[in-house]
Amino acid sequence: MEVKNCKDCGRLFNYIGGVRLCTECKKKLDEKFVEVKEYIRENKGATIPMVAEACDVSQKQITQWVREERLEFSEESSVTLQCENCGAPIRTGRFCNMCRAEMTRNLQSAYAPVQAQRASKDGAKMRFLDQ
Ligand SMILES: [Zn+2]
Ligand SMILES: [Zn+2]
């Protein structure tokens, strides 16, 4: 375990990986996330700047959630992000479906041994749970 400064409040905390935020700031961010998600559900036409304004969250944070596929804007929404590969408009994640399919194909050939390993590990765990 490492001790680091929280990215948000600057306090020292025990860093366990992932986002560099202390427990308190992480909790606050989670609450914000729920608020933003609710807001988007109720205001289907909302744009990212509108959501940022209404929920008091940075546009960057909202975009990040969308990129992480935690948030998704509805079909009616005018919000679109760009596929990081080809620039096609998308509503969630980082890549459009076509690029994603292409990448999955490439990844499958490159990481096939790793995937097989993981699958067998999961298989072992499932057997364990069955007992
Ligand atoms: Zn903090
Ligand atoms: Zn694309």
PDB file of C-alpha atoms and ligand atoms in Angstrom:
ATOM      1  CA  MET A   1       0.000   0.000   0.000  1.00  0.00           C
ATOM      2  CA  GLU A   2       1.195   3.498  -0.905  1.00  0.00           C
ATOM      3  CA  VAL A   3       0.426   6.835   0.688  1.00  0.00           C
ATOM      4  CA  LYS A   4      -0.523   9.511  -1.838  1.00  0.00           C
ATOM      5  CA  ASN A   5      -2.151  12.911  -2.008  1.00  0.00           C
ATOM      6  CA  CYS A   6      -5.805  12.958  -2.967  1.00  0.00           C
ATOM      7  CA  LYS A   7      -6.196  14.493  -6.423  1.00  0.00           C
ATOM      8  CA  ASP A   8      -9.174  16.504  -5.240  1.00  0.00           C
ATOM      9  CA  CYS A   9      -8.675  17.650  -1.642  1.00  0.00           C
ATOM     10  CA  GLY A  10      -4.914  17.059  -1.357  1.00  0.00           C
ATOM     11  CA  ARG A  11      -5.146  14.986   1.812  1.00  0.00           C
ATOM     12  CA  LEU A  12      -2.812  12.030   2.290  1.00  0.00           C
ATOM     13  CA  PHE A  13      -4.481   8.666   2.062  1.00  0.00           C
ATOM     14  CA  ASN A  14      -3.700   5.000   1.529  1.00  0.00           C
ATOM     15  CA  TYR A  15      -3.709   4.500  -2.203  1.00  0.00           C
ATOM     16  CA  ILE A  16      -4.963   1.109  -3.332  1.00  0.00           C
ATOM     17  CA  GLY A  17      -5.109   1.697  -7.081  1.00  0.00           C
ATOM     18  CA  GLY A  18      -7.511   3.172  -9.598  1.00  0.00           C
ATOM     19  CA  VAL A  19      -8.544   6.813  -9.272  1.00  0.00           C
ATOM     20  CA  ARG A  20      -6.259   8.815  -6.980  1.00  0.00           C
ATOM     21  CA  LEU A  21      -8.973  10.005  -4.613  1.00  0.00           C
ATOM     22  CA  CYS A  22      -9.357   9.587  -0.874  1.00  0.00           C
ATOM     23  CA  THR A  23     -12.339   7.618   0.438  1.00  0.00           C
ATOM     24  CA  GLU A  24     -14.313  10.747   1.151  1.00  0.00           C
ATOM     25  CA  CYS A  25     -13.799  12.335  -2.274  1.00  0.00           C
ATOM     26  CA  LYS A  26     -14.529   9.015  -3.941  1.00  0.00           C
ATOM     27  CA  LYS A  27     -17.797   8.817  -2.053  1.00  0.00           C
ATOM     28  CA  LYS A  28     -18.648  12.377  -3.069  1.00  0.00           C
ATOM     29  CA  LEU A  29     -17.882  11.544  -6.674  1.00  0.00           C
ATOM     30  CA  ASP A  30     -20.077   8.453  -6.540  1.00  0.00           C
ATOM     31  CA  GLU A  31     -22.934  10.548  -5.215  1.00  0.00           C
ATOM     32  CA  LYS A  32     -22.373  13.014  -8.048  1.00  0.00           C
ATOM     33  CA  PHE A  33     -22.437  10.181 -10.507  1.00  0.00           C
ATOM     34  CA  VAL A  34     -25.852   9.060  -9.274  1.00  0.00           C
ATOM     35  CA  GLU A  35     -27.085  12.652  -9.479  1.00  0.00           C
ATOM     36  CA  VAL A  36     -25.812  13.049 -13.036  1.00  0.00           C
ATOM     37  CA  LYS A  37     -27.294   9.745 -14.097  1.00  0.00           C
ATOM     38  CA  GLU A  38     -30.687  10.731 -12.675  1.00  0.00           C
ATOM     39  CA  TYR A  39     -30.498  14.099 -14.360  1.00  0.00           C
ATOM     40  CA  ILE A  40     -29.758  12.594 -17.743  1.00  0.00           C
ATOM     41  CA  ARG A  41     -32.615  10.141 -17.329  1.00  0.00           C
ATOM     42  CA  GLU A  42     -35.033  12.946 -16.552  1.00  0.00           C
ATOM     43  CA  ASN A  43     -33.668  15.398 -19.106  1.00  0.00           C
ATOM     44  CA  LYS A  44     -33.152  13.327 -22.186  1.00  0.00           C
ATOM     45  CA  GLY A  45     -32.260  16.275 -24.380  1.00  0.00           C
ATOM     46  CA  ALA A  46     -29.570  17.572 -22.021  1.00  0.00           C
ATOM     47  CA  THR A  47     -26.150  18.358 -23.385  1.00  0.00           C
ATOM     48  CA  ILE A  48     -22.905  17.833 -21.484  1.00  0.00           C
ATOM     49  CA  PRO A  49     -22.546  21.555 -20.586  1.00  0.00           C
ATOM     50  CA  MET A  50     -26.157  21.564 -19.329  1.00  0.00           C
ATOM     51  CA  VAL A  51     -25.560  18.514 -17.154  1.00  0.00           C
ATOM     52  CA  ALA A  52     -22.311  19.994 -15.847  1.00  0.00           C
ATOM     53  CA  GLU A  53     -24.081  23.204 -14.922  1.00  0.00           C
ATOM     54  CA  ALA A  54     -27.121  21.539 -13.341  1.00  0.00           C
ATOM     55  CA  CYS A  55     -25.181  18.996 -11.290  1.00  0.00           C
ATOM     56  CA  ASP A  56     -22.092  21.098 -10.593  1.00  0.00           C
ATOM     57  CA  VAL A  57     -19.692  18.598 -12.122  1.00  0.00           C
ATOM     58  CA  SER A  58     -16.944  19.378 -14.606  1.00  0.00           C
ATOM     59  CA  GLN A  59     -17.628  18.612 -18.263  1.00  0.00           C
ATOM     60  CA  LYS A  60     -14.387  16.681 -18.258  1.00  0.00           C
ATOM     61  CA  GLN A  61     -15.687  14.415 -15.512  1.00  0.00           C
ATOM     62  CA  ILE A  62     -18.918  13.743 -17.394  1.00  0.00           C
ATOM     63  CA  THR A  63     -17.031  12.973 -20.587  1.00  0.00           C
ATOM     64  CA  GLN A  64     -14.811  10.618 -18.626  1.00  0.00           C
ATOM     65  CA  TRP A  65     -17.813   8.729 -17.267  1.00  0.00           C
ATOM     66  CA  VAL A  66     -19.177   8.409 -20.779  1.00  0.00           C
ATOM     67  CA  ARG A  67     -15.819   7.169 -22.009  1.00  0.00           C
ATOM     68  CA  GLU A  68     -15.773   4.639 -19.192  1.00  0.00           C
ATOM     69  CA  GLU A  69     -19.244   3.557 -20.358  1.00  0.00           C
ATOM     70  CA  ARG A  70     -20.734   4.315 -16.976  1.00  0.00           C
ATOM     71  CA  LEU A  71     -22.965   6.973 -18.519  1.00  0.00           C
ATOM     72  CA  GLU A  72     -24.906   6.791 -21.726  1.00  0.00           C
ATOM     73  CA  PHE A  73     -26.861   9.514 -23.428  1.00  0.00           C
ATOM     74  CA  SER A  74     -30.208   8.541 -24.920  1.00  0.00           C
ATOM     75  CA  GLU A  75     -31.116   8.385 -28.591  1.00  0.00           C
ATOM     76  CA  GLU A  76     -33.074  11.622 -28.258  1.00  0.00           C
ATOM     77  CA  SER A  77     -30.077  13.407 -26.823  1.00  0.00           C
ATOM     78  CA  SER A  78     -28.041  15.615 -29.094  1.00  0.00           C
ATOM     79  CA  VAL A  79     -24.893  14.640 -27.231  1.00  0.00           C
ATOM     80  CA  THR A  80     -22.338  12.711 -29.190  1.00  0.00           C
ATOM     81  CA  LEU A  81     -18.724  11.922 -28.588  1.00  0.00           C
ATOM     82  CA  GLN A  82     -16.304  10.986 -31.275  1.00  0.00           C
ATOM     83  CA  CYS A  83     -14.856   7.581 -31.859  1.00  0.00           C
ATOM     84  CA  GLU A  84     -11.200   7.931 -30.863  1.00  0.00           C
ATOM     85  CA  ASN A  85     -10.206   5.921 -33.873  1.00  0.00           C
ATOM     86  CA  CYS A  86     -12.280   7.139 -36.841  1.00  0.00           C
ATOM     87  CA  GLY A  87     -14.173  10.157 -35.463  1.00  0.00           C
ATOM     88  CA  ALA A  88     -17.649   8.694 -36.021  1.00  0.00           C
ATOM     89  CA  PRO A  89     -20.322  10.002 -33.602  1.00  0.00           C
ATOM     90  CA  ILE A  90     -20.937   7.681 -30.643  1.00  0.00           C
ATOM     91  CA  ARG A  91     -23.006   7.905 -27.435  1.00  0.00           C
ATOM     92  CA  THR A  92     -20.901   5.976 -25.006  1.00  0.00           C
ATOM     93  CA  GLY A  93     -17.456   4.445 -24.645  1.00  0.00           C
ATOM     94  CA  ARG A  94     -14.425   5.361 -26.716  1.00  0.00           C
ATOM     95  CA  PHE A  95     -14.943   3.715 -30.087  1.00  0.00           C
ATOM     96  CA  CYS A  96     -17.768   3.175 -32.566  1.00  0.00           C
ATOM     97  CA  ASN A  97     -19.181  -0.312 -33.035  1.00  0.00           C
ATOM     98  CA  MET A  98     -17.252  -0.876 -36.229  1.00  0.00           C
ATOM     99  CA  CYS A  99     -13.884   0.042 -34.720  1.00  0.00           C
ATOM    100  CA  ARG A 100     -14.734  -1.946 -31.640  1.00  0.00           C
ATOM    101  CA  ALA A 101     -15.506  -5.051 -33.689  1.00  0.00           C
ATOM    102  CA  GLU A 102     -12.289  -4.564 -35.609  1.00  0.00           C
ATOM    103  CA  MET A 103     -10.288  -4.204 -32.385  1.00  0.00           C
ATOM    104  CA  THR A 104     -11.888  -7.227 -30.778  1.00  0.00           C
ATOM    105  CA  ARG A 105     -10.836  -9.250 -33.800  1.00  0.00           C
ATOM    106  CA  ASN A 106      -7.269  -7.968 -33.526  1.00  0.00           C
ATOM    107  CA  LEU A 107      -7.175  -8.429 -29.769  1.00  0.00           C
ATOM    108  CA  GLN A 108      -8.458 -11.946 -29.989  1.00  0.00           C
ATOM    109  CA  SER A 109      -5.555 -13.033 -32.115  1.00  0.00           C
ATOM    110  CA  ALA A 110      -3.000 -11.082 -30.033  1.00  0.00           C
ATOM    111  CA  TYR A 111      -4.221 -12.066 -26.574  1.00  0.00           C
ATOM    112  CA  ALA A 112      -5.686 -15.477 -27.210  1.00  0.00           C
ATOM    113  CA  PRO A 113      -3.317 -17.275 -24.771  1.00  0.00           C
ATOM    114  CA  VAL A 114      -4.086 -14.802 -21.967  1.00  0.00           C
ATOM    115  CA  GLN A 115      -7.807 -15.157 -22.521  1.00  0.00           C
ATOM    116  CA  ALA A 116      -7.604 -18.915 -22.447  1.00  0.00           C
ATOM    117  CA  GLN A 117      -5.709 -18.712 -19.181  1.00  0.00           C
ATOM    118  CA  ARG A 118      -8.277 -16.414 -17.641  1.00  0.00           C
ATOM    119  CA  ALA A 119     -11.113 -18.628 -18.788  1.00  0.00           C
ATOM    120  CA  SER A 120      -9.613 -21.663 -17.138  1.00  0.00           C
ATOM    121  CA  LYS A 121      -9.073 -19.731 -13.923  1.00  0.00           C
ATOM    122  CA  ASP A 122     -12.728 -18.656 -13.903  1.00  0.00           C
ATOM    123  CA  GLY A 123     -13.710 -22.208 -14.634  1.00  0.00           C
ATOM    124  CA  ALA A 124     -11.817 -23.368 -11.566  1.00  0.00           C
ATOM    125  CA  LYS A 125     -13.514 -20.770  -9.426  1.00  0.00           C
ATOM    126  CA  MET A 126     -16.942 -21.767 -10.676  1.00  0.00           C
ATOM    127  CA  ARG A 127     -16.289 -25.383  -9.911  1.00  0.00           C
ATOM    128  CA  PHE A 128     -15.257 -24.344  -6.435  1.00  0.00           C
ATOM    129  CA  LEU A 129     -18.500 -22.411  -5.954  1.00  0.00           C
ATOM    130  CA  ASP A 130     -20.538 -25.361  -7.151  1.00  0.00           C
ATOM    131  CA  GLN A 131     -19.318 -27.598  -4.377  1.00  0.00           C
TER     132      GLN A 131
HETATM  133 ZN    ZN B   1      -9.903  13.809  -1.087  1.00  0.00          ZN
HETATM  134 ZN    ZN B   2     -14.689   4.295 -35.224  1.00  0.00          ZN
END
